[in-house]
Amino acid sequence: MSSDADARFAVFVDRESAALLRFGWYLTSDPELARDLVQEALTRVYPRWAALHRGEEVAYVRRTMVNLSRDAARRRGRAALLPWHRTSGVAGGQALPDPAQQVTERGAVVAALQQLPTRQRAVVVLRHVCDLSEEQVARELRISVGAVKSAASRGRTRLRELLTDGDPDQQDADQDDTDNDDTDNDDTEVEVAR
């Protein structure tokens, strides 16, 4: 690889490492596995770095991470998961959320996400954690926009079922939110550990 490509790779790793680690954590729910996943993905991408189109490097590395995560899940016989957290805003004089409660809720979300299939998990994370458009997710995962919409909807529905733990009042409230959602304009807010 040329020294220019080496320099671009070094800058990329320096600039994107934190975001890639966060994405890896969402895929694996384990910080050590996330580090291993990022390292393996970067190791696999490095020989092809010079051939990548500028501006598509992040998508290529994330797609590699999703594929590696899927392969690992198949070897284990279960899917690894991505944590995400739906929050309400703190505007209008609302009290700040309790950090201890947020940690507890995040743990519940991580546990629920462990039950999602790999593709749903990847779509939910890319769409709601990385805040990519449906078109961007489709391009990164090389699936149709319709498949992104379907996987995101099914993933959110399954997470809602798992997180409400069968509480009919909460499911009714969540269903009201879903009924008012516009599929093309999903305003779900996501808290991302930074």
PDB file of C-alpha atoms in Angstrom:
ATOM      1  CA  MET A   1       0.000   0.000   0.000  1.00  0.00           C
ATOM      2  CA  SER A   2       1.240   3.497  -0.758  1.00  0.00           C
ATOM      3  CA  SER A   3       2.354   5.874   1.943  1.00  0.00           C
ATOM      4  CA  ASP A   4      -0.637   8.104   1.081  1.00  0.00           C
ATOM      5  CA  ALA A   5      -3.044   5.205   1.689  1.00  0.00           C
ATOM      6  CA  ASP A   6      -1.197   4.308   4.897  1.00  0.00           C
ATOM      7  CA  ALA A   7      -1.516   7.892   6.088  1.00  0.00           C
ATOM      8  CA  ARG A   8      -5.244   7.987   5.200  1.00  0.00           C
ATOM      9  CA  PHE A   9      -5.750   4.716   7.085  1.00  0.00           C
ATOM     10  CA  ALA A  10      -3.936   6.035  10.170  1.00  0.00           C
ATOM     11  CA  VAL A  11      -6.018   9.228  10.134  1.00  0.00           C
ATOM     12  CA  PHE A  12      -9.200   7.185   9.676  1.00  0.00           C
ATOM     13  CA  VAL A  13      -8.388   4.902  12.610  1.00  0.00           C
ATOM     14  CA  ASP A  14      -7.536   7.873  14.810  1.00  0.00           C
ATOM     15  CA  ARG A  15     -10.688   9.768  13.828  1.00  0.00           C
ATOM     16  CA  GLU A  16     -13.203   6.885  13.807  1.00  0.00           C
ATOM     17  CA  SER A  17     -11.960   4.518  16.552  1.00  0.00           C
ATOM     18  CA  ALA A  18     -14.317   5.759  19.262  1.00  0.00           C
ATOM     19  CA  ALA A  19     -17.371   5.588  16.996  1.00  0.00           C
ATOM     20  CA  LEU A  20     -16.378   2.140  15.719  1.00  0.00           C
ATOM     21  CA  LEU A  21     -15.859   0.884  19.278  1.00  0.00           C
ATOM     22  CA  ARG A  22     -19.278   2.221  20.239  1.00  0.00           C
ATOM     23  CA  PHE A  23     -20.816   0.509  17.195  1.00  0.00           C
ATOM     24  CA  GLY A  24     -18.971  -2.699  18.092  1.00  0.00           C
ATOM     25  CA  TRP A  25     -20.331  -2.503  21.627  1.00  0.00           C
ATOM     26  CA  TYR A  26     -23.839  -2.182  20.223  1.00  0.00           C
ATOM     27  CA  LEU A  27     -23.235  -5.286  18.134  1.00  0.00           C
ATOM     28  CA  THR A  28     -21.709  -7.396  20.903  1.00  0.00           C
ATOM     29  CA  SER A  29     -22.829  -5.832  24.220  1.00  0.00           C
ATOM     30  CA  ASP A  30     -19.327  -6.532  25.517  1.00  0.00           C
ATOM     31  CA  PRO A  31     -16.479  -3.986  25.530  1.00  0.00           C
ATOM     32  CA  GLU A  32     -13.736  -6.593  25.058  1.00  0.00           C
ATOM     33  CA  LEU A  33     -15.558  -8.278  22.180  1.00  0.00           C
ATOM     34  CA  ALA A  34     -16.194  -4.834  20.693  1.00  0.00           C
ATOM     35  CA  ARG A  35     -12.464  -4.051  20.717  1.00  0.00           C
ATOM     36  CA  ASP A  36     -11.709  -7.421  19.135  1.00  0.00           C
ATOM     37  CA  LEU A  37     -14.410  -6.857  16.516  1.00  0.00           C
ATOM     38  CA  VAL A  38     -13.045  -3.432  15.561  1.00  0.00           C
ATOM     39  CA  GLN A  39      -9.487  -4.743  15.421  1.00  0.00           C
ATOM     40  CA  GLU A  40     -10.488  -7.713  13.260  1.00  0.00           C
ATOM     41  CA  ALA A  41     -12.528  -5.506  10.919  1.00  0.00           C
ATOM     42  CA  LEU A  42      -9.687  -3.007  10.518  1.00  0.00           C
ATOM     43  CA  THR A  43      -7.236  -5.860   9.936  1.00  0.00           C
ATOM     44  CA  ARG A  44      -9.436  -7.222   7.162  1.00  0.00           C
ATOM     45  CA  VAL A  45     -10.073  -3.816   5.605  1.00  0.00           C
ATOM     46  CA  TYR A  46      -6.435  -2.641   5.625  1.00  0.00           C
ATOM     47  CA  PRO A  47      -5.259  -4.657   2.578  1.00  0.00           C
ATOM     48  CA  ARG A  48      -8.156  -3.223   0.532  1.00  0.00           C
ATOM     49  CA  TRP A  49      -7.841   0.337   1.875  1.00  0.00           C
ATOM     50  CA  ALA A  50      -6.261   1.898  -1.215  1.00  0.00           C
ATOM     51  CA  ALA A  51      -9.097   0.572  -3.406  1.00  0.00           C
ATOM     52  CA  LEU A  52     -11.916   1.956  -1.251  1.00  0.00           C
ATOM     53  CA  HIS A  53     -13.790   4.987  -2.525  1.00  0.00           C
ATOM     54  CA  ARG A  54     -13.185   8.036  -0.391  1.00  0.00           C
ATOM     55  CA  GLY A  55     -16.160   8.801   1.797  1.00  0.00           C
ATOM     56  CA  GLU A  56     -17.297   5.183   1.951  1.00  0.00           C
ATOM     57  CA  GLU A  57     -14.669   3.917   4.365  1.00  0.00           C
ATOM     58  CA  VAL A  58     -16.864   4.093   7.488  1.00  0.00           C
ATOM     59  CA  ALA A  59     -19.674   2.220   5.754  1.00  0.00           C
ATOM     60  CA  TYR A  60     -17.255  -0.450   4.550  1.00  0.00           C
ATOM     61  CA  VAL A  61     -15.743  -0.981   8.010  1.00  0.00           C
ATOM     62  CA  ARG A  62     -19.176  -1.080   9.677  1.00  0.00           C
ATOM     63  CA  ARG A  63     -20.449  -3.565   7.091  1.00  0.00           C
ATOM     64  CA  THR A  64     -17.360  -5.696   7.778  1.00  0.00           C
ATOM     65  CA  MET A  65     -18.106  -5.493  11.514  1.00  0.00           C
ATOM     66  CA  VAL A  66     -21.730  -6.569  10.964  1.00  0.00           C
ATOM     67  CA  ASN A  67     -20.595  -9.501   8.829  1.00  0.00           C
ATOM     68  CA  LEU A  68     -17.991 -10.578  11.392  1.00  0.00           C
ATOM     69  CA  SER A  69     -20.568 -10.255  14.169  1.00  0.00           C
ATOM     70  CA  ARG A  70     -23.070 -12.318  12.184  1.00  0.00           C
ATOM     71  CA  ASP A  71     -20.450 -15.000  11.532  1.00  0.00           C
ATOM     72  CA  ALA A  72     -19.538 -15.124  15.229  1.00  0.00           C
ATOM     73  CA  ALA A  73     -23.214 -15.356  16.198  1.00  0.00           C
ATOM     74  CA  ARG A  74     -23.708 -18.261  13.822  1.00  0.00           C
ATOM     75  CA  ARG A  75     -20.720 -20.034  15.317  1.00  0.00           C
ATOM     76  CA  ARG A  76     -22.163 -19.526  18.788  1.00  0.00           C
ATOM     77  CA  GLY A  77     -25.625 -20.533  17.630  1.00  0.00           C
ATOM     78  CA  ARG A  78     -27.230 -17.322  18.824  1.00  0.00           C
ATOM     79  CA  ALA A  79     -27.321 -13.682  17.809  1.00  0.00           C
ATOM     80  CA  ALA A  80     -25.300 -11.010  19.574  1.00  0.00           C
ATOM     81  CA  LEU A  81     -27.091  -7.766  20.311  1.00  0.00           C
ATOM     82  CA  LEU A  82     -27.124  -4.032  20.113  1.00  0.00           C
ATOM     83  CA  PRO A  83     -28.281  -1.805  22.938  1.00  0.00           C
ATOM     84  CA  TRP A  84     -30.291   1.298  22.221  1.00  0.00           C
ATOM     85  CA  HIS A  85     -32.383   3.415  24.491  1.00  0.00           C
ATOM     86  CA  ARG A  86     -35.480   5.440  23.734  1.00  0.00           C
ATOM     87  CA  THR A  87     -35.531   8.584  25.817  1.00  0.00           C
ATOM     88  CA  SER A  88     -37.742  11.578  26.261  1.00  0.00           C
ATOM     89  CA  GLY A  89     -36.364  15.084  26.038  1.00  0.00           C
ATOM     90  CA  VAL A  90     -35.447  17.187  29.028  1.00  0.00           C
ATOM     91  CA  ALA A  91     -37.033  20.364  27.694  1.00  0.00           C
ATOM     92  CA  GLY A  92     -39.819  22.357  29.263  1.00  0.00           C
ATOM     93  CA  GLY A  93     -38.699  22.107  32.870  1.00  0.00           C
ATOM     94  CA  GLN A  94     -38.750  18.314  33.014  1.00  0.00           C
ATOM     95  CA  ALA A  95     -36.478  16.791  35.619  1.00  0.00           C
ATOM     96  CA  LEU A  96     -33.179  15.378  34.454  1.00  0.00           C
ATOM     97  CA  PRO A  97     -33.205  11.585  34.186  1.00  0.00           C
ATOM     98  CA  ASP A  98     -31.722   9.636  37.087  1.00  0.00           C
ATOM     99  CA  PRO A  99     -28.322   8.246  35.971  1.00  0.00           C
ATOM    100  CA  ALA A 100     -28.779   5.079  38.042  1.00  0.00           C
ATOM    101  CA  GLN A 101     -32.149   4.479  36.400  1.00  0.00           C
ATOM    102  CA  GLN A 102     -30.596   5.039  32.980  1.00  0.00           C
ATOM    103  CA  VAL A 103     -27.938   2.403  33.686  1.00  0.00           C
ATOM    104  CA  THR A 104     -30.620  -0.050  34.830  1.00  0.00           C
ATOM    105  CA  GLU A 105     -32.732   0.638  31.752  1.00  0.00           C
ATOM    106  CA  ARG A 106     -29.717   0.336  29.455  1.00  0.00           C
ATOM    107  CA  GLY A 107     -28.975  -3.083  30.960  1.00  0.00           C
ATOM    108  CA  ALA A 108     -32.546  -4.169  30.251  1.00  0.00           C
ATOM    109  CA  VAL A 109     -32.233  -2.938  26.680  1.00  0.00           C
ATOM    110  CA  VAL A 110     -28.966  -4.828  26.205  1.00  0.00           C
ATOM    111  CA  ALA A 111     -30.602  -8.014  27.477  1.00  0.00           C
ATOM    112  CA  ALA A 112     -33.607  -7.523  25.195  1.00  0.00           C
ATOM    113  CA  LEU A 113     -31.423  -6.827  22.192  1.00  0.00           C
ATOM    114  CA  GLN A 114     -29.615 -10.118  22.691  1.00  0.00           C
ATOM    115  CA  GLN A 115     -32.791 -11.771  21.466  1.00  0.00           C
ATOM    116  CA  LEU A 116     -32.928  -9.962  18.103  1.00  0.00           C
ATOM    117  CA  PRO A 117     -31.647 -11.577  14.920  1.00  0.00           C
ATOM    118  CA  THR A 118     -28.375 -10.118  13.668  1.00  0.00           C
ATOM    119  CA  ARG A 119     -29.866  -8.239  10.718  1.00  0.00           C
ATOM    120  CA  GLN A 120     -32.567  -6.592  12.854  1.00  0.00           C
ATOM    121  CA  ARG A 121     -29.950  -5.640  15.415  1.00  0.00           C
ATOM    122  CA  ALA A 122     -27.681  -4.152  12.755  1.00  0.00           C
ATOM    123  CA  VAL A 123     -30.535  -2.205  11.168  1.00  0.00           C
ATOM    124  CA  VAL A 124     -31.764  -0.870  14.521  1.00  0.00           C
ATOM    125  CA  VAL A 125     -28.276   0.251  15.506  1.00  0.00           C
ATOM    126  CA  LEU A 126     -27.409   1.850  12.189  1.00  0.00           C
ATOM    127  CA  ARG A 127     -30.810   3.522  11.940  1.00  0.00           C
ATOM    128  CA  HIS A 128     -31.339   4.674  15.524  1.00  0.00           C
ATOM    129  CA  VAL A 129     -27.912   4.795  17.128  1.00  0.00           C
ATOM    130  CA  CYS A 130     -25.787   5.882  14.182  1.00  0.00           C
ATOM    131  CA  ASP A 131     -28.723   8.005  12.950  1.00  0.00           C
ATOM    132  CA  LEU A 132     -28.398   6.904   9.339  1.00  0.00           C
ATOM    133  CA  SER A 133     -31.240   7.297   6.871  1.00  0.00           C
ATOM    134  CA  GLU A 134     -33.020   4.211   5.567  1.00  0.00           C
ATOM    135  CA  GLU A 135     -31.212   4.672   2.259  1.00  0.00           C
ATOM    136  CA  GLN A 136     -27.818   4.848   3.981  1.00  0.00           C
ATOM    137  CA  VAL A 137     -28.549   1.707   6.029  1.00  0.00           C
ATOM    138  CA  ALA A 138     -29.671  -0.106   2.879  1.00  0.00           C
ATOM    139  CA  ARG A 139     -26.479   0.907   1.092  1.00  0.00           C
ATOM    140  CA  GLU A 140     -24.243  -0.113   4.023  1.00  0.00           C
ATOM    141  CA  LEU A 141     -25.874  -3.516   4.471  1.00  0.00           C
ATOM    142  CA  ARG A 142     -26.497  -4.021   0.746  1.00  0.00           C
ATOM    143  CA  ILE A 143     -30.201  -4.669   1.230  1.00  0.00           C
ATOM    144  CA  SER A 144     -33.275  -2.889  -0.111  1.00  0.00           C
ATOM    145  CA  VAL A 145     -34.841   0.119   1.592  1.00  0.00           C
ATOM    146  CA  GLY A 146     -37.960  -2.009   2.083  1.00  0.00           C
ATOM    147  CA  ALA A 147     -35.896  -4.613   3.936  1.00  0.00           C
ATOM    148  CA  VAL A 148     -34.496  -1.841   6.157  1.00  0.00           C
ATOM    149  CA  LYS A 149     -37.998  -0.558   6.944  1.00  0.00           C
ATOM    150  CA  SER A 150     -39.231  -4.064   7.690  1.00  0.00           C
ATOM    151  CA  ALA A 151     -36.262  -5.036   9.874  1.00  0.00           C
ATOM    152  CA  ALA A 152     -36.383  -1.730  11.770  1.00  0.00           C
ATOM    153  CA  SER A 153     -40.108  -2.047  12.387  1.00  0.00           C
ATOM    154  CA  ARG A 154     -39.902  -5.671  13.484  1.00  0.00           C
ATOM    155  CA  GLY A 155     -36.854  -4.958  15.637  1.00  0.00           C
ATOM    156  CA  ARG A 156     -38.559  -2.038  17.397  1.00  0.00           C
ATOM    157  CA  THR A 157     -41.736  -4.074  17.887  1.00  0.00           C
ATOM    158  CA  ARG A 158     -39.824  -7.006  19.354  1.00  0.00           C
ATOM    159  CA  LEU A 159     -37.796  -4.748  21.637  1.00  0.00           C
ATOM    160  CA  ARG A 160     -40.976  -3.031  22.786  1.00  0.00           C
ATOM    161  CA  GLU A 161     -42.503  -6.432  23.614  1.00  0.00           C
ATOM    162  CA  LEU A 162     -39.415  -7.527  25.501  1.00  0.00           C
ATOM    163  CA  LEU A 163     -38.955  -4.254  27.367  1.00  0.00           C
ATOM    164  CA  THR A 164     -42.579  -3.816  28.446  1.00  0.00           C
ATOM    165  CA  ASP A 165     -42.448  -7.339  29.863  1.00  0.00           C
ATOM    166  CA  GLY A 166     -46.067  -7.980  28.993  1.00  0.00           C
ATOM    167  CA  ASP A 167     -47.359  -4.807  30.732  1.00  0.00           C
ATOM    168  CA  PRO A 168     -50.586  -4.190  28.752  1.00  0.00           C
ATOM    169  CA  ASP A 169     -50.770  -0.510  29.767  1.00  0.00           C
ATOM    170  CA  GLN A 170     -47.245   0.141  28.507  1.00  0.00           C
ATOM    171  CA  GLN A 171     -47.846  -1.854  25.326  1.00  0.00           C
ATOM    172  CA  ASP A 172     -51.026   0.150  24.664  1.00  0.00           C
ATOM    173  CA  ALA A 173     -49.128   3.420  25.166  1.00  0.00           C
ATOM    174  CA  ASP A 174     -46.324   2.220  22.917  1.00  0.00           C
ATOM    175  CA  GLN A 175     -48.834   1.081  20.293  1.00  0.00           C
ATOM    176  CA  ASP A 176     -50.408   4.547  20.329  1.00  0.00           C
ATOM    177  CA  ASP A 177     -46.940   5.960  19.619  1.00  0.00           C
ATOM    178  CA  THR A 178     -46.454   3.453  16.794  1.00  0.00           C
ATOM    179  CA  ASP A 179     -49.859   4.220  15.290  1.00  0.00           C
ATOM    180  CA  ASN A 180     -48.844   7.863  15.007  1.00  0.00           C
ATOM    181  CA  ASP A 181     -45.401   7.125  13.550  1.00  0.00           C
ATOM    182  CA  ASP A 182     -44.665   7.921   9.936  1.00  0.00           C
ATOM    183  CA  THR A 183     -42.541   5.070   8.586  1.00  0.00           C
ATOM    184  CA  ASP A 184     -40.440   7.448   6.495  1.00  0.00           C
ATOM    185  CA  ASN A 185     -39.889   9.907   9.350  1.00  0.00           C
ATOM    186  CA  ASP A 186     -38.963   7.968  12.465  1.00  0.00           C
ATOM    187  CA  ASP A 187     -38.296  10.422  15.286  1.00  0.00           C
ATOM    188  CA  THR A 188     -37.176   7.794  17.796  1.00  0.00           C
ATOM    189  CA  GLU A 189     -34.581   9.381  20.011  1.00  0.00           C
ATOM    190  CA  VAL A 190     -31.674   7.252  21.057  1.00  0.00           C
ATOM    191  CA  GLU A 191     -29.243   7.784  23.896  1.00  0.00           C
ATOM    192  CA  VAL A 192     -25.746   6.843  22.899  1.00  0.00           C
ATOM    193  CA  ALA A 193     -23.000   6.331  25.458  1.00  0.00           C
ATOM    194  CA  ARG A 194     -20.162   8.591  24.331  1.00  0.00           C
TER     195      ARG A 194
END
